[in-house]
PDB file of C-alpha atoms and ligand atoms in Angstrom:
ATOM      1  CA  UNK O  27      -0.038   0.102   0.020  1.00 96.00           C
ATOM      2  CA  UNK O  28       1.171   3.536  -0.878  1.00 98.00           C
ATOM      3  CA  UNK O  29       0.652   5.665   2.154  1.00 98.00           C
ATOM      4  CA  UNK O  30       0.701   9.352   0.957  1.00 99.00           C
ATOM      5  CA  UNK O  31      -0.656  12.497   2.439  1.00 99.00           C
ATOM      6  CA  UNK O  32       0.088  15.844   3.730  1.00 99.00           C
ATOM      7  CA  UNK O  33      -0.018  18.397   6.517  1.00 98.00           C
ATOM      8  CA  UNK O  34      -3.837  19.394   7.337  1.00 98.00           C
ATOM      9  CA  UNK O  35      -5.289  22.059   9.492  1.00 96.00           C
ATOM     10  CA  UNK O  36      -6.745  20.746  12.725  1.00 96.00           C
ATOM     11  CA  UNK O  37      -9.034  23.512  13.263  1.00 93.00           C
ATOM     12  CA  UNK O  38     -12.252  21.747  12.456  1.00 95.00           C
ATOM     13  CA  UNK O  39     -11.405  18.455  14.215  1.00 96.00           C
ATOM     14  CA  UNK O  40     -10.595  15.016  13.178  1.00 98.00           C
ATOM     15  CA  UNK O  41     -13.580  14.107  11.001  1.00 98.00           C
ATOM     16  CA  UNK O  42     -12.821  17.183   9.013  1.00 98.00           C
ATOM     17  CA  UNK O  43      -9.067  16.175   8.436  1.00 98.00           C
ATOM     18  CA  UNK O  44     -10.457  12.830   7.330  1.00 98.00           C
ATOM     19  CA  UNK O  45     -12.653  14.480   4.779  1.00 98.00           C
ATOM     20  CA  UNK O  46      -9.856  16.906   3.620  1.00 98.00           C
ATOM     21  CA  UNK O  47      -7.504  13.960   3.363  1.00 98.00           C
ATOM     22  CA  UNK O  48     -10.042  12.149   1.008  1.00 98.00           C
ATOM     23  CA  UNK O  49     -10.516  15.361  -0.893  1.00 98.00           C
ATOM     24  CA  UNK O  50      -6.784  15.503  -1.730  1.00 98.00           C
ATOM     25  CA  UNK O  51      -6.522  11.792  -2.493  1.00 98.00           C
ATOM     26  CA  UNK O  52      -4.508  11.104   0.774  1.00 98.00           C
ATOM     27  CA  UNK O  53      -4.584   8.206   2.929  1.00 98.00           C
ATOM     28  CA  UNK O  54      -2.458   9.613   5.771  1.00 98.00           C
ATOM     29  CA  UNK O  55      -1.974  13.091   7.233  1.00 98.00           C
ATOM     30  CA  UNK O  56      -0.247  15.070   9.677  1.00 98.00           C
ATOM     31  CA  UNK O  57      -1.548  17.918  11.960  1.00 97.00           C
ATOM     32  CA  UNK O  58      -0.258  20.194  14.679  1.00 96.00           C
ATOM     33  CA  UNK O  59      -1.622  19.231  18.156  1.00 96.00           C
ATOM     34  CA  UNK O  60      -2.168  22.820  19.011  1.00 91.00           C
ATOM     35  CA  UNK O  61      -1.865  26.244  17.509  1.00 82.00           C
ATOM     36  CA  UNK O  62       1.883  27.070  17.052  1.00 73.00           C
ATOM     37  CA  UNK O  63       1.285  30.445  18.772  1.00 71.00           C
ATOM     38  CA  UNK O  64       0.632  28.564  22.118  1.00 64.00           C
ATOM     39  CA  UNK O  65      -2.522  28.166  23.923  1.00 70.00           C
ATOM     40  CA  UNK O  66      -4.627  25.159  24.839  1.00 79.00           C
ATOM     41  CA  UNK O  67      -5.303  22.319  22.508  1.00 84.00           C
ATOM     42  CA  UNK O  68      -8.873  21.961  21.480  1.00 83.00           C
ATOM     43  CA  UNK O  69     -11.005  19.588  23.547  1.00 85.00           C
ATOM     44  CA  UNK O  70     -11.321  16.042  22.073  1.00 89.00           C
ATOM     45  CA  UNK O  71     -14.869  15.370  21.016  1.00 94.00           C
ATOM     46  CA  UNK O  72     -15.653  11.621  21.282  1.00 95.00           C
ATOM     47  CA  UNK O  73     -18.124  11.860  18.529  1.00 97.00           C
ATOM     48  CA  UNK O  74     -15.572  13.465  16.241  1.00 98.00           C
ATOM     49  CA  UNK O  75     -13.042  11.026  16.926  1.00 97.00           C
ATOM     50  CA  UNK O  76     -15.571   8.290  16.291  1.00 98.00           C
ATOM     51  CA  UNK O  77     -16.630   9.725  12.992  1.00 98.00           C
ATOM     52  CA  UNK O  78     -12.904   9.896  12.041  1.00 98.00           C
ATOM     53  CA  UNK O  79     -12.072   6.374  12.991  1.00 97.00           C
ATOM     54  CA  UNK O  80     -15.021   5.026  11.015  1.00 98.00           C
ATOM     55  CA  UNK O  81     -13.918   7.000   7.998  1.00 98.00           C
ATOM     56  CA  UNK O  82     -10.282   5.931   8.488  1.00 98.00           C
ATOM     57  CA  UNK O  83     -11.163   2.139   8.817  1.00 97.00           C
ATOM     58  CA  UNK O  84     -13.466   2.515   5.707  1.00 98.00           C
ATOM     59  CA  UNK O  85     -10.851   4.029   3.403  1.00 98.00           C
ATOM     60  CA  UNK O  86      -7.912   2.162   4.789  1.00 98.00           C
ATOM     61  CA  UNK O  87      -5.979   5.098   6.222  1.00 98.00           C
ATOM     62  CA  UNK O  88      -2.458   4.559   7.366  1.00 98.00           C
ATOM     63  CA  UNK O  89      -1.087   5.859  10.728  1.00 98.00           C
ATOM     64  CA  UNK O  90      -1.847   9.617  11.500  1.00 98.00           C
ATOM     65  CA  UNK O  91       1.002  11.825  12.639  1.00 98.00           C
ATOM     66  CA  UNK O  92       0.580  14.440  15.335  1.00 98.00           C
ATOM     67  CA  UNK O  93       3.164  17.051  15.267  1.00 98.00           C
ATOM     68  CA  UNK O  94       4.161  18.867  18.431  1.00 97.00           C
ATOM     69  CA  UNK O  95       4.259  22.639  18.354  1.00 94.00           C
ATOM     70  CA  UNK O  96       7.610  23.480  16.753  1.00 93.00           C
ATOM     71  CA  UNK O  97       7.795  26.573  19.209  1.00 93.00           C
ATOM     72  CA  UNK O  98       8.340  24.510  22.281  1.00 95.00           C
ATOM     73  CA  UNK O  99      11.888  23.833  23.229  1.00 98.00           C
ATOM     74  CA  UNK O 100      12.610  20.679  25.618  1.00 98.00           C
ATOM     75  CA  UNK O 101      16.302  21.861  25.722  1.00 98.00           C
ATOM     76  CA  UNK O 102      15.986  25.421  26.351  1.00 98.00           C
ATOM     77  CA  UNK O 103      18.456  27.076  29.015  1.00 98.00           C
ATOM     78  CA  UNK O 104      15.495  28.451  30.648  1.00 98.00           C
ATOM     79  CA  UNK O 105      13.726  26.215  33.174  1.00 98.00           C
ATOM     80  CA  UNK O 106      10.252  27.567  32.626  1.00 97.00           C
ATOM     81  CA  UNK O 107      10.594  27.202  28.934  1.00 97.00           C
ATOM     82  CA  UNK O 108      11.745  23.454  29.323  1.00 98.00           C
ATOM     83  CA  UNK O 109       8.852  23.119  31.809  1.00 98.00           C
ATOM     84  CA  UNK O 110       6.448  24.364  29.348  1.00 96.00           C
ATOM     85  CA  UNK O 111       7.712  22.047  26.653  1.00 97.00           C
ATOM     86  CA  UNK O 112       7.321  19.090  29.079  1.00 98.00           C
ATOM     87  CA  UNK O 113       3.854  20.036  30.245  1.00 97.00           C
ATOM     88  CA  UNK O 114       2.687  20.578  26.597  1.00 96.00           C
ATOM     89  CA  UNK O 115       4.152  17.258  25.468  1.00 97.00           C
ATOM     90  CA  UNK O 116       2.787  15.322  28.466  1.00 98.00           C
ATOM     91  CA  UNK O 117      -0.742  16.843  27.789  1.00 96.00           C
ATOM     92  CA  UNK O 118      -0.365  15.982  24.033  1.00 96.00           C
ATOM     93  CA  UNK O 119       0.327  12.327  24.866  1.00 97.00           C
ATOM     94  CA  UNK O 120      -2.483  12.002  27.111  1.00 97.00           C
ATOM     95  CA  UNK O 121      -4.833  13.414  24.388  1.00 96.00           C
ATOM     96  CA  UNK O 122      -3.519  11.091  21.804  1.00 97.00           C
ATOM     97  CA  UNK O 123      -4.538   8.055  23.788  1.00 97.00           C
ATOM     98  CA  UNK O 124      -8.036   8.825  22.449  1.00 96.00           C
ATOM     99  CA  UNK O 125      -6.601   7.880  19.085  1.00 96.00           C
ATOM    100  CA  UNK O 126      -4.392   4.771  19.976  1.00 96.00           C
ATOM    101  CA  UNK O 127      -1.627   3.752  17.694  1.00 97.00           C
ATOM    102  CA  UNK O 128      -0.706   7.280  16.380  1.00 98.00           C
ATOM    103  CA  UNK O 129       2.692   8.790  15.875  1.00 98.00           C
ATOM    104  CA  UNK O 130       3.782  11.838  17.920  1.00 98.00           C
ATOM    105  CA  UNK O 131       6.637  13.657  16.307  1.00 98.00           C
ATOM    106  CA  UNK O 132       8.619  16.543  17.781  1.00 98.00           C
ATOM    107  CA  UNK O 133      11.645  18.608  16.983  1.00 98.00           C
ATOM    108  CA  UNK O 134      14.376  17.664  19.643  1.00 98.00           C
ATOM    109  CA  UNK O 135      14.929  21.434  20.261  1.00 98.00           C
ATOM    110  CA  UNK O 136      17.746  24.068  20.226  1.00 98.00           C
ATOM    111  CA  UNK O 137      20.481  23.945  22.985  1.00 98.00           C
ATOM    112  CA  UNK O 138      21.071  27.627  22.679  1.00 98.00           C
ATOM    113  CA  UNK O 139      24.710  27.656  23.296  1.00 97.00           C
ATOM    114  CA  UNK O 140      24.701  25.119  26.010  1.00 98.00           C
ATOM    115  CA  UNK O 141      26.251  22.603  23.751  1.00 98.00           C
ATOM    116  CA  UNK O 142      24.827  19.545  22.056  1.00 98.00           C
ATOM    117  CA  UNK O 143      25.941  17.221  25.060  1.00 98.00           C
ATOM    118  CA  UNK O 144      23.771  19.310  27.486  1.00 98.00           C
ATOM    119  CA  UNK O 145      20.982  19.570  24.954  1.00 98.00           C
ATOM    120  CA  UNK O 146      20.711  15.927  24.587  1.00 98.00           C
ATOM    121  CA  UNK O 147      20.751  15.421  28.412  1.00 98.00           C
ATOM    122  CA  UNK O 148      17.733  17.882  28.740  1.00 98.00           C
ATOM    123  CA  UNK O 149      15.842  16.179  25.869  1.00 98.00           C
ATOM    124  CA  UNK O 150      16.348  12.841  27.595  1.00 98.00           C
ATOM    125  CA  UNK O 151      15.152  14.342  30.985  1.00 98.00           C
ATOM    126  CA  UNK O 152      12.014  15.436  29.080  1.00 98.00           C
ATOM    127  CA  UNK O 153      11.367  12.070  27.528  1.00 98.00           C
ATOM    128  CA  UNK O 154      11.957  10.294  30.652  1.00 98.00           C
ATOM    129  CA  UNK O 155       9.251  12.470  32.244  1.00 98.00           C
ATOM    130  CA  UNK O 156       6.633  11.965  29.629  1.00 98.00           C
ATOM    131  CA  UNK O 157       7.015   8.471  28.212  1.00 98.00           C
ATOM    132  CA  UNK O 158       5.206   5.809  29.916  1.00 98.00           C
ATOM    133  CA  UNK O 159       5.142   1.934  29.426  1.00 97.00           C
ATOM    134  CA  UNK O 160       1.398   1.822  28.759  1.00 97.00           C
ATOM    135  CA  UNK O 161       1.457   4.580  26.098  1.00 97.00           C
ATOM    136  CA  UNK O 162       0.056   3.355  22.748  1.00 98.00           C
ATOM    137  CA  UNK O 163       1.445   6.219  20.836  1.00 98.00           C
ATOM    138  CA  UNK O 164       4.903   5.975  19.310  1.00 98.00           C
ATOM    139  CA  UNK O 165       7.132   9.084  20.005  1.00 98.00           C
ATOM    140  CA  UNK O 166       9.240  10.032  16.916  1.00 99.00           C
ATOM    141  CA  UNK O 167      12.326  12.375  16.780  1.00 99.00           C
ATOM    142  CA  UNK O 168      12.478  14.377  13.648  1.00 98.00           C
ATOM    143  CA  UNK O 169      15.820  14.786  11.798  1.00 98.00           C
ATOM    144  CA  UNK O 170      16.625  18.341  11.770  1.00 98.00           C
ATOM    145  CA  UNK O 171      18.481  20.821   9.349  1.00 98.00           C
ATOM    146  CA  UNK O 172      20.915  22.227  11.923  1.00 98.00           C
ATOM    147  CA  UNK O 173      19.463  25.832  11.837  1.00 98.00           C
ATOM    148  CA  UNK O 174      20.919  27.785  14.664  1.00 98.00           C
ATOM    149  CA  UNK O 175      21.629  25.532  17.612  1.00 98.00           C
ATOM    150  CA  UNK O 176      19.138  22.759  16.599  1.00 98.00           C
ATOM    151  CA  UNK O 177      19.896  19.318  18.200  1.00 98.00           C
ATOM    152  CA  UNK O 178      19.118  16.352  15.889  1.00 98.00           C
ATOM    153  CA  UNK O 179      20.679  17.288  12.594  1.00 98.00           C
ATOM    154  CA  UNK O 180      23.248  14.496  12.840  1.00 98.00           C
ATOM    155  CA  UNK O 181      22.024  10.883  13.139  1.00 98.00           C
ATOM    156  CA  UNK O 182      24.586  10.361  15.879  1.00 98.00           C
ATOM    157  CA  UNK O 183      22.550  12.882  17.952  1.00 98.00           C
ATOM    158  CA  UNK O 184      19.430  11.098  17.674  1.00 98.00           C
ATOM    159  CA  UNK O 185      21.118   7.838  18.541  1.00 98.00           C
ATOM    160  CA  UNK O 186      22.517   9.457  21.806  1.00 98.00           C
ATOM    161  CA  UNK O 187      18.830  10.506  22.713  1.00 98.00           C
ATOM    162  CA  UNK O 188      17.518   6.958  22.089  1.00 98.00           C
ATOM    163  CA  UNK O 189      20.365   5.496  24.110  1.00 98.00           C
ATOM    164  CA  UNK O 190      20.024   7.932  26.865  1.00 98.00           C
ATOM    165  CA  UNK O 191      16.216   7.865  27.410  1.00 98.00           C
ATOM    166  CA  UNK O 192      14.778   5.197  29.832  1.00 98.00           C
ATOM    167  CA  UNK O 193      12.127   4.048  27.288  1.00 98.00           C
ATOM    168  CA  UNK O 194      14.542   4.891  24.322  1.00 98.00           C
ATOM    169  CA  UNK O 195      13.990   1.534  22.668  1.00 98.00           C
ATOM    170  CA  UNK O 196      10.400   2.730  21.959  1.00 98.00           C
ATOM    171  CA  UNK O 197      11.437   5.908  20.149  1.00 98.00           C
ATOM    172  CA  UNK O 198      11.132   6.117  16.489  1.00 98.00           C
ATOM    173  CA  UNK O 199      12.470   8.484  13.877  1.00 99.00           C
ATOM    174  CA  UNK O 200      10.739  10.896  11.304  1.00 99.00           C
ATOM    175  CA  UNK O 201      13.096  11.544   8.451  1.00 98.00           C
ATOM    176  CA  UNK O 202      12.475  14.882   6.639  1.00 98.00           C
ATOM    177  CA  UNK O 203      14.179  14.895   3.269  1.00 98.00           C
ATOM    178  CA  UNK O 204      14.630  18.637   3.089  1.00 98.00           C
ATOM    179  CA  UNK O 205      16.130  18.618   6.670  1.00 98.00           C
ATOM    180  CA  UNK O 206      18.605  16.038   6.108  1.00 98.00           C
ATOM    181  CA  UNK O 207      19.829  17.547   2.846  1.00 98.00           C
ATOM    182  CA  UNK O 208      20.142  20.969   4.521  1.00 98.00           C
ATOM    183  CA  UNK O 209      21.915  19.137   7.329  1.00 98.00           C
ATOM    184  CA  UNK O 210      24.547  17.918   4.876  1.00 98.00           C
ATOM    185  CA  UNK O 211      23.401  14.356   4.036  1.00 98.00           C
ATOM    186  CA  UNK O 212      23.621  14.173   0.292  1.00 98.00           C
ATOM    187  CA  UNK O 213      20.353  12.444  -0.336  1.00 98.00           C
ATOM    188  CA  UNK O 214      20.048  13.986  -3.912  1.00 96.00           C
ATOM    189  CA  UNK O 215      23.768  12.645  -4.814  1.00 97.00           C
ATOM    190  CA  UNK O 216      23.663   9.230  -3.054  1.00 98.00           C
ATOM    191  CA  UNK O 217      20.428   8.290  -1.499  1.00 98.00           C
ATOM    192  CA  UNK O 218      21.708   4.708  -0.889  1.00 98.00           C
ATOM    193  CA  UNK O 219      24.808   5.862   1.091  1.00 98.00           C
ATOM    194  CA  UNK O 220      22.707   8.273   3.286  1.00 98.00           C
ATOM    195  CA  UNK O 221      20.375   5.304   4.044  1.00 98.00           C
ATOM    196  CA  UNK O 222      23.284   3.013   4.816  1.00 98.00           C
ATOM    197  CA  UNK O 223      24.562   5.619   7.026  1.00 98.00           C
ATOM    198  CA  UNK O 224      21.209   6.031   8.763  1.00 99.00           C
ATOM    199  CA  UNK O 225      21.009   2.202   9.300  1.00 98.00           C
ATOM    200  CA  UNK O 226      24.371   1.864  10.702  1.00 98.00           C
ATOM    201  CA  UNK O 227      23.910   4.841  13.246  1.00 98.00           C
ATOM    202  CA  UNK O 228      20.081   4.729  14.167  1.00 98.00           C
ATOM    203  CA  UNK O 229      18.918   1.578  12.491  1.00 98.00           C
ATOM    204  CA  UNK O 230      16.319   1.515   9.587  1.00 98.00           C
ATOM    205  CA  UNK O 231      13.944  -0.395  11.847  1.00 98.00           C
ATOM    206  CA  UNK O 232      13.594   2.735  13.996  1.00 98.00           C
ATOM    207  CA  UNK O 233      12.532   4.839  10.783  1.00 99.00           C
ATOM    208  CA  UNK O 234       8.694   5.179  11.069  1.00 99.00           C
ATOM    209  CA  UNK O 235       7.740   8.133   8.861  1.00 99.00           C
ATOM    210  CA  UNK O 236       9.069  10.322   6.130  1.00 99.00           C
ATOM    211  CA  UNK O 237       8.475  13.996   5.642  1.00 99.00           C
ATOM    212  CA  UNK O 238       8.674  14.263   1.872  1.00 99.00           C
ATOM    213  CA  UNK O 239       9.747  17.820   1.041  1.00 98.00           C
ATOM    214  CA  UNK O 240      11.749  19.583  -1.655  1.00 98.00           C
ATOM    215  CA  UNK O 241      14.430  22.152  -0.371  1.00 98.00           C
ATOM    216  CA  UNK O 242      14.837  25.770  -1.315  1.00 98.00           C
ATOM    217  CA  UNK O 243      18.538  25.534  -0.480  1.00 98.00           C
ATOM    218  CA  UNK O 244      21.662  23.625  -1.367  1.00 98.00           C
ATOM    219  CA  UNK O 245      23.172  20.603   0.509  1.00 98.00           C
ATOM    220  CA  UNK O 246      24.445  21.713   3.853  1.00 98.00           C
ATOM    221  CA  UNK O 247      22.758  25.029   3.938  1.00 98.00           C
ATOM    222  CA  UNK O 248      21.359  24.497   7.574  1.00 98.00           C
ATOM    223  CA  UNK O 249      18.413  26.657   6.573  1.00 97.00           C
ATOM    224  CA  UNK O 250      15.143  24.615   6.693  1.00 97.00           C
ATOM    225  CA  UNK O 251      12.991  26.179   3.957  1.00 98.00           C
ATOM    226  CA  UNK O 252      10.566  23.626   2.299  1.00 98.00           C
ATOM    227  CA  UNK O 253      10.085  23.791  -1.331  1.00 98.00           C
ATOM    228  CA  UNK O 254       7.137  22.285  -3.485  1.00 98.00           C
ATOM    229  CA  UNK O 255       7.907  19.004  -5.090  1.00 98.00           C
ATOM    230  CA  UNK O 256      10.117  19.690  -8.096  1.00 98.00           C
ATOM    231  CA  UNK O 257      10.708  23.306  -7.380  1.00 98.00           C
ATOM    232  CA  UNK O 258      13.782  22.830  -5.088  1.00 98.00           C
ATOM    233  CA  UNK O 259      17.425  21.432  -5.130  1.00 98.00           C
ATOM    234  CA  UNK O 260      16.136  17.813  -4.506  1.00 98.00           C
ATOM    235  CA  UNK O 261      13.902  17.545  -7.539  1.00 98.00           C
ATOM    236  CA  UNK O 262      11.022  15.223  -8.762  1.00 98.00           C
ATOM    237  CA  UNK O 263      13.236  12.456  -9.841  1.00 98.00           C
ATOM    238  CA  UNK O 264      15.055  12.175  -6.507  1.00 98.00           C
ATOM    239  CA  UNK O 265      11.762  12.236  -4.555  1.00 98.00           C
ATOM    240  CA  UNK O 266      10.331   9.667  -6.819  1.00 98.00           C
ATOM    241  CA  UNK O 267      13.160   7.388  -5.904  1.00 98.00           C
ATOM    242  CA  UNK O 268      12.535   7.948  -2.285  1.00 98.00           C
ATOM    243  CA  UNK O 269       8.918   6.785  -2.491  1.00 98.00           C
ATOM    244  CA  UNK O 270       9.887   3.855  -4.505  1.00 98.00           C
ATOM    245  CA  UNK O 271      13.164   2.929  -2.582  1.00 98.00           C
ATOM    246  CA  UNK O 272      12.907  -0.719  -1.277  1.00 98.00           C
ATOM    247  CA  UNK O 273      13.989   0.323   2.161  1.00 98.00           C
ATOM    248  CA  UNK O 274      11.338   3.187   2.338  1.00 98.00           C
ATOM    249  CA  UNK O 275       8.327   2.412   0.197  1.00 98.00           C
ATOM    250  CA  UNK O 276       6.158   0.799   3.012  1.00 98.00           C
ATOM    251  CA  UNK O 277       6.641   3.887   5.211  1.00 98.00           C
ATOM    252  CA  UNK O 278       3.955   6.642   5.279  1.00 99.00           C
ATOM    253  CA  UNK O 279       5.069   9.693   3.540  1.00 99.00           C
ATOM    254  CA  UNK O 280       3.710  13.207   4.619  1.00 99.00           C
ATOM    255  CA  UNK O 281       4.035  16.318   2.427  1.00 99.00           C
ATOM    256  CA  UNK O 282       4.947  19.549   4.306  1.00 98.00           C
ATOM    257  CA  UNK O 283       5.428  21.567   1.077  1.00 98.00           C
ATOM    258  CA  UNK O 284       4.113  25.159   0.948  1.00 98.00           C
ATOM    259  CA  UNK O 285       0.732  24.442  -0.453  1.00 98.00           C
ATOM    260  CA  UNK O 286      -2.869  24.856   0.173  1.00 98.00           C
ATOM    261  CA  UNK O 287      -5.355  21.836  -0.335  1.00 98.00           C
ATOM    262  CA  UNK O 288      -5.386  22.078  -4.233  1.00 98.00           C
ATOM    263  CA  UNK O 289      -1.533  22.270  -4.418  1.00 98.00           C
ATOM    264  CA  UNK O 290      -1.341  19.098  -2.140  1.00 99.00           C
ATOM    265  CA  UNK O 291      -3.894  17.321  -4.342  1.00 99.00           C
ATOM    266  CA  UNK O 292      -1.754  17.874  -7.398  1.00 98.00           C
ATOM    267  CA  UNK O 293       1.455  16.811  -5.729  1.00 99.00           C
ATOM    268  CA  UNK O 294      -0.339  13.645  -4.295  1.00 99.00           C
ATOM    269  CA  UNK O 295      -1.706  12.854  -7.804  1.00 98.00           C
ATOM    270  CA  UNK O 296       1.973  13.348  -9.226  1.00 98.00           C
ATOM    271  CA  UNK O 297       3.494  11.194  -6.726  1.00 98.00           C
ATOM    272  CA  UNK O 298       0.989   8.404  -7.311  1.00 98.00           C
ATOM    273  CA  UNK O 299       1.787   8.475 -10.929  1.00 98.00           C
ATOM    274  CA  UNK O 300       5.374   8.069 -10.078  1.00 98.00           C
ATOM    275  CA  UNK O 301       4.861   5.270  -7.721  1.00 98.00           C
ATOM    276  CA  UNK O 302       6.074   1.767  -9.123  1.00 97.00           C
ATOM    277  CA  UNK O 303       3.763  -1.187  -8.378  1.00 89.00           C
TER     278      UNK O 303
HETATM  279 FE1  LIG F   4       8.608  19.197  11.788  1.00 76.18          FE
HETATM  280 FE1  LIG F   5       9.312  18.061   8.723  1.00 76.18          FE
HETATM  281 ZN1  LIG F   6      11.180  21.984   8.189  1.00 76.18          ZN
END
């Protein structure tokens, strides 16, 4: 099964996201757990969740990906900022138990001059506080571009987080094609070599999801600016290889390209046409 979808607005609830997904030809989707500008998450409405789950079942949807606010920073130097990240993530995870079996992806954070080692320590502390053995959600670390003092732009850093966290063997990874190219991994030049490196350092068995994005910037730019499919430095041919790669093709692919729904529908149709049986 080809699981392909995009980022959707959560403003109208889960059933609305299911309808939007169907409208753009998607069978998976991603959403932000709350408004990036902060504030409380919307209440979970059981009837809305039930309507979504019936739709997902009927249409064979793959795993939904809840994305934590990118404004939180679990490895900030400011205790109150770290506490806020921890409380937010803990609350997200409690809510996601209403949708068992989902993915919860987060940006490891920015160490803001404390150093990668201290950043990793603080991320591990956060994960140790929020992950429990009875959780049905899989927490994913996203591969980052290395913008500013971001942690997680080297596969080794993700490995150290997994090794450090008490329940680290339950963590997965979401690989963002734009971010890893911006981080300096030459996906466009040698996809197989990048995947071999990922496998050696993290393990391909830990890879659970792909953010399928083109990049506005060249290899190693540490910028993190997503481009539409075929309008960036990665290009359509490379992204077609990604969705067909034997080691990746069974994973869910989520577009985070700068698009409205009609743009996503066009990209999903294009990618379906490029998918090999
Ligand atoms: Fe992200
Ligand atoms: Fe991403
Ligand atoms: Zn990004």
